C-alpha cells in the first residue's frame, strides 16, 4: 500500500509531497512533485461493477521511486528520447550533452527533470500545476528554461497533461510523460494481450544506436503498420523490432492541420493559439480502453523492454514487457534533422503542448 508519509521528506533541500486528484466517477490519481510523477492512476471499469484498477506501474515509498526505475511515469526533459552523440547546434553554436545511453544522450541527461523536485504552484480537487526552472548550461543545454506542467482529471475519465515553457536564449526542448501502463492492472502479467492501434501512416527508422536515420518511411507493408488494431503479442517478437526485447519505435502521427511548428510566438498569454489534441492511439485490454489524444507530432511506443525485475506497489512482480508506454513527444534526435519538426525554442516564444490519456 502506498505510504503517503514516506513522500513527506526533504530531497536535495526541497520538500517532496504526494497529492491526490479525484473526479466524480471514482477515478483517482496520485502525483508526486518528485519528477512530477504519476504514483498511481486508479480507473473505474466502464460498467462500474468493480473497484477502480491501478493501471500504472510503480512503488509504495519515495525511496523506491528514487532508487529503482527512475523514469517510471515521470515528466521527461529537457529533451525526451535520444540525441545522437549528445550533439546539436543552434545558429552555428555547437553543444555537447552528457552521454548516458550507449553513444547517445537520453531523456535529458544524467539528471533529467524526472529526478528534480518540482514546486507545486496550484492545486484543486482535480488538478495540480508544477513548476521547474532549469538553469542555463544544466546538463549541457543552453538557456534558463521556465517550465510549467499541469495534470488535470476530466469528468470523462481523462488525465490531461499540459506543458508550457519559456527560455531566455535559444534552446531545444521536447517533453513527454513516461507512464508505464498495464490496462489489466499493474503487476498483472505482460502486455502481449493488449491490442494497439496507432493513427500514423509513417515512421522514423533508426540506426544501430536506436537514433533516427533522418528518413520518414511509410508503415505500409512493415511491422510498423498498426493502423488497424493489432494484438501486441502478434508483433512484439518480429525481428524488425529490438530482437528478443520488443517495440521501442517512433511513429509520425497524422495531423489534420498538417505539419506544425512546435513553439508559438506570442506577445501575451491571451494571444496564445493553443493547438487542438488529435487522436494518436488506442489501446485495449479486457474491458478497458485507453485513447491517447495529443498535440505532439510523434508517438514513441515502448513495451517495457528493459524493466528490471522488481516487486511493485501491489506486491506483484514487474519484469520486461509488463507495461506499455505511449510517449507523445517530438521526434527523437529532431534537432539534428531539418526535415523533422522544429525543436528550437527562442526568447519571446511560448512552448505549449498537451496530451490526454482518456479511459472508456
Tab-separated table of C-alpha atoms in Angstrom:
chain	number	residue	atom	x	y	z
A	1	UNK	CA	0.000	0.000	0.000
A	2	UNK	CA	1.285	3.475	-0.894
A	3	UNK	CA	2.924	5.008	2.165
A	4	UNK	CA	1.979	8.644	1.883
A	5	UNK	CA	4.128	9.629	4.861
A	6	UNK	CA	7.265	8.350	3.072
A	7	UNK	CA	6.842	11.118	0.477
A	8	UNK	CA	6.999	13.851	3.113
A	9	UNK	CA	10.789	14.133	3.021
A	10	UNK	CA	13.473	16.597	2.055
A	11	UNK	CA	15.351	15.669	-1.109
A	12	UNK	CA	18.204	17.926	-2.174
A	13	UNK	CA	16.868	20.555	0.254
A	14	UNK	CA	13.381	20.594	-1.271
A	15	UNK	CA	10.187	19.141	0.188
A	16	UNK	CA	8.725	16.098	-1.576
A	17	UNK	CA	4.942	15.781	-1.481
A	18	UNK	CA	2.228	13.404	-2.640
A	19	UNK	CA	-1.091	14.798	-3.881
A	20	UNK	CA	-4.376	13.060	-4.741
A	21	UNK	CA	-6.745	14.194	-7.508
A	22	UNK	CA	-10.297	12.840	-7.944
A	23	UNK	CA	-13.153	13.105	-10.400
A	24	UNK	CA	-16.849	12.360	-9.693
A	25	UNK	CA	-16.666	8.904	-11.346
A	26	UNK	CA	-14.227	7.422	-8.837
A	27	UNK	CA	-11.111	7.994	-10.943
A	28	UNK	CA	-8.137	8.937	-8.768
A	29	UNK	CA	-4.558	9.844	-9.496
A	30	UNK	CA	-1.689	10.392	-7.069
A	31	UNK	CA	1.023	12.791	-8.201
A	32	UNK	CA	4.352	13.441	-6.505
A	33	UNK	CA	6.388	16.560	-7.177
A	34	UNK	CA	9.486	14.339	-7.256
A	35	UNK	CA	9.961	14.077	-11.010
A	36	UNK	CA	6.348	15.258	-11.450
A	37	UNK	CA	5.499	11.553	-11.478
A	38	UNK	CA	2.216	9.682	-11.545
A	39	UNK	CA	2.404	7.415	-8.495
A	40	UNK	CA	-0.933	5.697	-9.100
A	41	UNK	CA	-3.821	6.002	-11.554
A	42	UNK	CA	-6.999	4.250	-10.473
A	43	UNK	CA	-9.529	3.898	-13.272
A	44	UNK	CA	-13.075	2.535	-12.863
A	45	UNK	CA	-14.281	-0.064	-15.354
A	46	UNK	CA	-16.795	1.232	-17.838
A	47	UNK	CA	-19.639	-0.754	-16.239
A	48	UNK	CA	-18.612	0.351	-12.707
A	49	UNK	CA	-19.084	-3.219	-11.466
A	50	UNK	CA	-15.787	-3.484	-9.637
A	51	UNK	CA	-13.262	-1.429	-7.758
A	52	UNK	CA	-11.105	1.009	-9.735
A	53	UNK	CA	-7.920	-0.619	-11.034
A	54	UNK	CA	-4.448	0.952	-10.835
A	55	UNK	CA	-3.193	0.922	-14.433
A	56	UNK	CA	0.360	2.285	-13.988
A	57	UNK	CA	3.409	0.520	-12.594
A	58	UNK	CA	5.059	1.981	-9.529
A	59	UNK	CA	6.150	1.651	-5.930
A	60	UNK	CA	4.917	2.331	-2.416
A	61	UNK	CA	7.635	4.586	-0.998
A	62	UNK	CA	9.650	7.597	-2.064
A	63	UNK	CA	12.875	5.654	-1.556
A	64	UNK	CA	11.769	3.047	-4.091
A	65	UNK	CA	10.825	5.722	-6.615
A	66	UNK	CA	14.228	7.339	-6.110
A	67	UNK	CA	16.314	4.172	-6.273
A	68	UNK	CA	14.560	1.773	-8.683
A	69	UNK	CA	13.005	2.705	-12.042
A	70	UNK	CA	13.662	6.441	-12.195
A	71	UNK	CA	11.778	7.063	-15.468
A	72	UNK	CA	8.533	5.391	-14.343
A	73	UNK	CA	5.590	7.741	-15.034
A	74	UNK	CA	7.819	10.840	-14.915
A	75	UNK	CA	7.925	14.091	-16.860
A	76	UNK	CA	10.933	13.767	-19.155
A	77	UNK	CA	13.002	16.792	-20.147
A	78	UNK	CA	14.754	18.917	-21.211
A	79	UNK	CA	14.562	16.652	-24.275
A	80	UNK	CA	12.734	13.320	-24.298
A	81	UNK	CA	14.257	10.353	-26.129
A	82	UNK	CA	17.693	10.258	-27.763
A	83	UNK	CA	20.053	12.919	-29.099
A	84	UNK	CA	22.648	11.241	-31.298
A	85	UNK	CA	26.137	11.572	-29.863
A	86	UNK	CA	24.686	14.106	-27.435
A	87	UNK	CA	25.410	16.782	-30.050
A	88	UNK	CA	23.348	19.525	-31.663
A	89	UNK	CA	23.784	23.061	-32.999
A	90	UNK	CA	21.742	26.255	-32.837
A	91	UNK	CA	22.631	29.220	-35.059
A	92	UNK	CA	26.121	27.831	-35.628
A	93	UNK	CA	26.902	27.239	-31.962
A	94	UNK	CA	27.664	23.607	-31.094
A	95	UNK	CA	26.590	21.952	-27.858
A	96	UNK	CA	27.641	18.693	-26.195
A	97	UNK	CA	25.322	16.871	-23.796
A	98	UNK	CA	26.302	14.117	-21.347
A	99	UNK	CA	26.311	10.619	-22.873
A	100	UNK	CA	24.147	8.264	-20.814
A	101	UNK	CA	22.751	5.718	-23.298
A	102	UNK	CA	25.399	3.940	-25.328
A	103	UNK	CA	26.710	6.624	-27.692
A	104	UNK	CA	23.771	8.958	-27.143
A	105	UNK	CA	22.150	11.313	-24.664
A	106	UNK	CA	18.795	10.060	-23.389
A	107	UNK	CA	15.847	11.715	-21.612
A	108	UNK	CA	17.554	14.940	-20.591
A	109	UNK	CA	20.882	13.547	-19.413
A	110	UNK	CA	22.360	12.200	-16.217
A	111	UNK	CA	19.907	14.106	-14.016
A	112	UNK	CA	16.849	14.992	-16.043
A	113	UNK	CA	13.558	16.514	-14.994
A	114	UNK	CA	12.474	13.065	-13.762
A	115	UNK	CA	14.829	13.438	-10.784
A	116	UNK	CA	14.039	17.057	-9.858
A	117	UNK	CA	11.752	18.166	-7.046
A	118	UNK	CA	9.237	20.465	-8.708
A	119	UNK	CA	7.442	23.344	-6.994
A	120	UNK	CA	3.679	22.975	-6.540
A	121	UNK	CA	2.151	26.260	-7.699
A	122	UNK	CA	-1.544	25.428	-7.917
A	123	UNK	CA	-3.934	22.731	-6.754
A	124	UNK	CA	-7.645	21.897	-6.824
A	125	UNK	CA	-9.534	18.657	-6.172
A	126	UNK	CA	-8.983	17.621	-9.791
A	127	UNK	CA	-5.780	19.385	-10.921
A	128	UNK	CA	-2.260	20.278	-9.882
A	129	UNK	CA	0.272	22.613	-11.502
A	130	UNK	CA	4.010	22.165	-11.039
A	131	UNK	CA	6.884	24.493	-11.856
A	132	UNK	CA	10.577	23.959	-12.525
A	133	UNK	CA	13.444	26.222	-13.530
A	134	UNK	CA	16.312	24.597	-15.428
A	135	UNK	CA	19.396	26.783	-15.372
A	136	UNK	CA	21.444	27.835	-18.394
A	137	UNK	CA	24.026	25.112	-19.050
A	138	UNK	CA	22.278	22.488	-16.925
A	139	UNK	CA	23.021	19.051	-18.424
A	140	UNK	CA	24.701	20.917	-21.294
A	141	UNK	CA	21.547	22.644	-22.577
A	142	UNK	CA	21.621	26.401	-23.275
A	143	UNK	CA	19.132	28.838	-21.796
A	144	UNK	CA	17.378	29.298	-18.499
A	145	UNK	CA	14.137	27.378	-19.008
A	146	UNK	CA	10.933	28.191	-17.136
A	147	UNK	CA	8.623	25.136	-17.214
A	148	UNK	CA	5.052	24.507	-16.055
A	149	UNK	CA	3.287	21.134	-16.133
A	150	UNK	CA	-0.366	20.731	-15.181
A	151	UNK	CA	-2.170	17.439	-14.539
A	152	UNK	CA	-5.977	17.597	-14.721
A	153	UNK	CA	-8.670	14.949	-14.385
A	154	UNK	CA	-11.768	15.372	-16.554
A	155	UNK	CA	-15.336	14.271	-15.921
A	156	UNK	CA	-14.956	11.945	-18.917
A	157	UNK	CA	-12.213	9.921	-17.177
A	158	UNK	CA	-9.325	11.577	-18.925
A	159	UNK	CA	-5.947	12.556	-17.494
A	160	UNK	CA	-4.773	15.693	-19.274
A	161	UNK	CA	-1.120	16.759	-19.160
A	162	UNK	CA	-0.306	20.314	-20.283
A	163	UNK	CA	3.233	21.550	-20.872
A	164	UNK	CA	4.314	25.178	-21.118
A	165	UNK	CA	7.813	26.674	-21.248
A	166	UNK	CA	9.777	29.865	-21.952
A	167	UNK	CA	13.508	30.457	-22.364
A	168	UNK	CA	15.918	33.386	-22.145
A	169	UNK	CA	18.144	32.182	-25.005
A	170	UNK	CA	17.666	29.779	-27.939
A	171	UNK	CA	17.459	26.190	-26.737
A	172	UNK	CA	15.987	22.838	-27.688
A	173	UNK	CA	13.278	21.094	-25.778
A	174	UNK	CA	10.706	18.349	-26.055
A	175	UNK	CA	8.732	16.881	-23.175
A	176	UNK	CA	6.806	13.686	-22.578
A	177	UNK	CA	5.323	11.672	-19.763
A	178	UNK	CA	6.858	8.211	-19.485
A	179	UNK	CA	3.865	6.407	-17.971
A	180	UNK	CA	4.130	2.609	-17.838
A	181	UNK	CA	0.614	1.268	-18.453
A	182	UNK	CA	-0.904	-2.148	-17.948
A	183	UNK	CA	-4.648	-1.897	-18.541
A	184	UNK	CA	-5.274	-5.218	-16.817
A	185	UNK	CA	-3.786	-3.671	-13.682
A	186	UNK	CA	-0.207	-3.068	-12.599
A	187	UNK	CA	1.604	-6.322	-11.910
A	188	UNK	CA	-0.961	-8.400	-13.831
A	189	UNK	CA	1.443	-10.032	-16.262
A	190	UNK	CA	2.769	-8.915	-19.636
A	191	UNK	CA	1.069	-6.723	-22.238
A	192	UNK	CA	1.014	-9.219	-25.103
A	193	UNK	CA	-2.788	-9.399	-24.998
A	194	UNK	CA	-3.145	-5.623	-25.254
A	195	UNK	CA	-4.429	-4.522	-28.666
A	196	UNK	CA	-2.764	-1.439	-30.129
A	197	UNK	CA	-3.858	0.938	-32.873
A	198	UNK	CA	-1.667	3.885	-33.934
A	199	UNK	CA	-3.012	6.584	-36.246
A	200	UNK	CA	0.129	7.002	-38.318
A	201	UNK	CA	0.963	6.344	-41.961
A	202	UNK	CA	4.701	6.890	-41.462
A	203	UNK	CA	7.517	6.196	-39.046
A	204	UNK	CA	11.134	7.198	-38.455
A	205	UNK	CA	13.542	4.254	-38.950
A	206	UNK	CA	16.549	4.158	-36.656
A	207	UNK	CA	20.192	3.093	-36.838
A	208	UNK	CA	22.041	0.564	-34.709
A	209	UNK	CA	22.260	3.077	-31.829
A	210	UNK	CA	18.422	3.473	-31.779
A	211	UNK	CA	18.630	7.006	-33.201
A	212	UNK	CA	16.685	8.032	-36.325
A	213	UNK	CA	18.437	7.901	-39.678
A	214	UNK	CA	16.566	11.031	-40.758
A	215	UNK	CA	14.279	9.151	-43.127
A	216	UNK	CA	10.499	9.163	-42.872
A	217	UNK	CA	9.071	5.967	-44.366
A	218	UNK	CA	5.564	4.540	-44.901
A	219	UNK	CA	4.332	1.949	-42.412
A	220	UNK	CA	2.508	0.055	-45.144
A	221	UNK	CA	3.947	-3.426	-45.649
A	222	UNK	CA	6.033	-3.261	-42.471
A	223	UNK	CA	5.524	-4.498	-38.884
A	224	UNK	CA	5.081	-0.793	-38.005
A	225	UNK	CA	1.620	-0.838	-39.579
A	226	UNK	CA	-0.764	-0.574	-36.621
A	227	UNK	CA	-3.394	1.445	-38.478
A	228	UNK	CA	-5.851	-1.313	-37.588
A	229	UNK	CA	-5.913	-2.814	-34.060
A	230	UNK	CA	-3.200	-5.444	-33.636
A	231	UNK	CA	-2.551	-7.706	-30.671
A	232	UNK	CA	0.838	-6.632	-29.311
A	233	UNK	CA	1.914	-10.259	-28.872
A	234	UNK	CA	1.429	-10.857	-32.596
A	235	UNK	CA	4.139	-8.316	-33.453
A	236	UNK	CA	6.412	-7.878	-30.463
A	237	UNK	CA	8.792	-10.718	-31.395
A	238	UNK	CA	9.213	-9.639	-35.006
A	239	UNK	CA	12.942	-9.236	-35.835
A	240	UNK	CA	12.109	-5.787	-37.215
A	241	UNK	CA	11.899	-4.573	-33.627
A	242	UNK	CA	14.612	-4.966	-30.985
A	243	UNK	CA	15.360	-8.714	-31.243
A	244	UNK	CA	14.366	-10.519	-28.079
A	245	UNK	CA	13.226	-7.268	-26.480
A	246	UNK	CA	10.224	-5.700	-28.180
A	247	UNK	CA	8.888	-2.427	-29.542
A	248	UNK	CA	10.691	0.899	-28.974
A	249	UNK	CA	9.866	2.970	-32.054
A	250	UNK	CA	8.588	6.379	-33.132
A	251	UNK	CA	5.511	6.898	-35.293
A	252	UNK	CA	4.788	10.081	-37.303
A	253	UNK	CA	1.284	10.997	-36.217
A	254	UNK	CA	-1.337	12.033	-38.744
A	255	UNK	CA	-2.379	15.647	-38.247
A	256	UNK	CA	-5.468	17.153	-39.844
A	257	UNK	CA	-3.756	20.545	-39.781
A	258	UNK	CA	-0.614	19.251	-41.467
A	259	UNK	CA	2.893	19.995	-40.221
A	260	UNK	CA	3.002	22.494	-37.353
A	261	UNK	CA	5.797	24.385	-35.675
A	262	UNK	CA	6.048	23.310	-32.073
A	263	UNK	CA	6.526	26.705	-30.438
A	264	UNK	CA	4.019	29.537	-30.627
A	265	UNK	CA	5.286	33.113	-30.622
A	266	UNK	CA	3.038	35.415	-28.628
A	267	UNK	CA	3.032	38.941	-27.275
A	268	UNK	CA	0.920	37.994	-24.256
A	269	UNK	CA	-0.885	34.954	-22.886
A	270	UNK	CA	-4.295	35.987	-24.263
A	271	UNK	CA	-2.912	35.779	-27.809
A	272	UNK	CA	-1.648	32.220	-27.444
A	273	UNK	CA	-3.019	29.896	-30.109
A	274	UNK	CA	-3.442	26.576	-28.354
A	275	UNK	CA	-3.149	23.505	-30.545
A	276	UNK	CA	-6.067	21.075	-30.560
A	277	UNK	CA	-5.254	17.488	-29.470
A	278	UNK	CA	-5.965	14.770	-32.027
A	279	UNK	CA	-6.396	11.022	-31.607
A	280	UNK	CA	-2.988	9.327	-31.773
A	281	UNK	CA	-3.532	5.789	-30.497
A	282	UNK	CA	-5.968	3.379	-28.874
A	283	UNK	CA	-5.030	0.525	-26.539
A	284	UNK	CA	-7.470	-2.142	-25.374
A	285	UNK	CA	-7.132	-4.915	-22.809
A	286	UNK	CA	-10.069	-6.853	-21.410
A	287	UNK	CA	-12.902	-4.451	-20.579
A	288	UNK	CA	-10.696	-1.362	-20.570
A	289	UNK	CA	-9.823	1.010	-23.427
A	290	UNK	CA	-7.384	3.920	-23.351
A	291	UNK	CA	-7.226	6.590	-26.033
A	292	UNK	CA	-4.209	8.879	-26.461
A	293	UNK	CA	-5.005	12.398	-27.662
A	294	UNK	CA	-2.152	14.823	-28.268
A	295	UNK	CA	-0.836	17.924	-29.981
A	296	UNK	CA	2.601	16.322	-30.261
A	297	UNK	CA	3.955	15.265	-33.690
A	298	UNK	CA	5.280	11.840	-32.691
A	299	UNK	CA	4.429	8.817	-30.591
A	300	UNK	CA	7.102	6.534	-29.161
A	301	UNK	CA	5.664	3.128	-28.257
A	302	UNK	CA	7.813	1.180	-25.812
A	303	UNK	CA	6.925	-2.230	-24.415
A	304	UNK	CA	8.970	-2.062	-21.219
A	305	UNK	CA	11.838	-3.970	-22.797
A	306	UNK	CA	14.341	-3.066	-20.091
A	307	UNK	CA	12.171	-3.088	-16.977
A	308	UNK	CA	14.171	-4.725	-14.215
A	309	UNK	CA	12.665	-7.421	-12.020
A	310	UNK	CA	11.105	-5.553	-9.126
A	311	UNK	CA	8.278	-6.002	-6.672
A	312	UNK	CA	5.692	-3.320	-7.334
A	313	UNK	CA	3.232	-1.479	-5.131
A	314	UNK	CA	0.707	-4.361	-5.051
A	315	UNK	CA	3.355	-6.913	-4.073
A	316	UNK	CA	3.392	-8.425	-7.575
A	317	UNK	CA	6.499	-8.757	-9.717
A	318	UNK	CA	7.379	-6.462	-12.616
A	319	UNK	CA	9.548	-7.711	-15.461
A	320	UNK	CA	10.226	-6.993	-19.131
A	321	UNK	CA	7.118	-6.353	-21.239
A	322	UNK	CA	4.808	-5.974	-18.225
A	323	UNK	CA	3.890	-2.466	-19.370
A	324	UNK	CA	3.402	-0.409	-22.496
A	325	UNK	CA	4.411	3.247	-22.781
A	326	UNK	CA	2.777	5.606	-25.265
A	327	UNK	CA	5.063	8.626	-25.168
A	328	UNK	CA	3.616	11.525	-27.137
A	329	UNK	CA	6.615	13.713	-27.971
A	330	UNK	CA	8.746	15.380	-30.595
A	331	UNK	CA	10.742	13.023	-32.811
A	332	UNK	CA	13.935	11.516	-31.350
A	333	UNK	CA	17.045	13.469	-32.411
A	334	UNK	CA	14.832	16.082	-34.073
A	335	UNK	CA	17.387	18.900	-33.509
A	336	UNK	CA	19.758	17.150	-35.934
A	337	UNK	CA	17.291	16.663	-38.809
A	338	UNK	CA	15.917	19.666	-40.679
A	339	UNK	CA	13.026	17.604	-42.086
A	340	UNK	CA	11.789	16.754	-38.563
A	341	UNK	CA	9.512	19.053	-36.516
A	342	UNK	CA	11.169	22.122	-35.066
A	343	UNK	CA	12.739	21.561	-31.632
A	344	UNK	CA	14.168	25.057	-31.070
A	345	UNK	CA	12.507	27.471	-28.649
A	346	UNK	CA	13.589	31.101	-28.728
A	347	UNK	CA	13.138	34.026	-26.354
A	348	UNK	CA	9.709	35.597	-26.812
A	349	UNK	CA	8.124	32.294	-27.808
A	350	UNK	CA	5.982	30.002	-25.681
A	351	UNK	CA	6.171	26.223	-25.929
A	352	UNK	CA	2.732	24.709	-25.388
A	353	UNK	CA	1.723	21.054	-25.841
A	354	UNK	CA	-0.985	18.822	-24.459
A	355	UNK	CA	-1.590	15.073	-24.129
A	356	UNK	CA	-4.605	13.283	-22.708
A	357	UNK	CA	-4.955	9.645	-21.664
A	358	UNK	CA	-8.684	9.016	-21.888
A	359	UNK	CA	-10.247	5.855	-20.426
A	360	UNK	CA	-13.507	4.381	-21.672
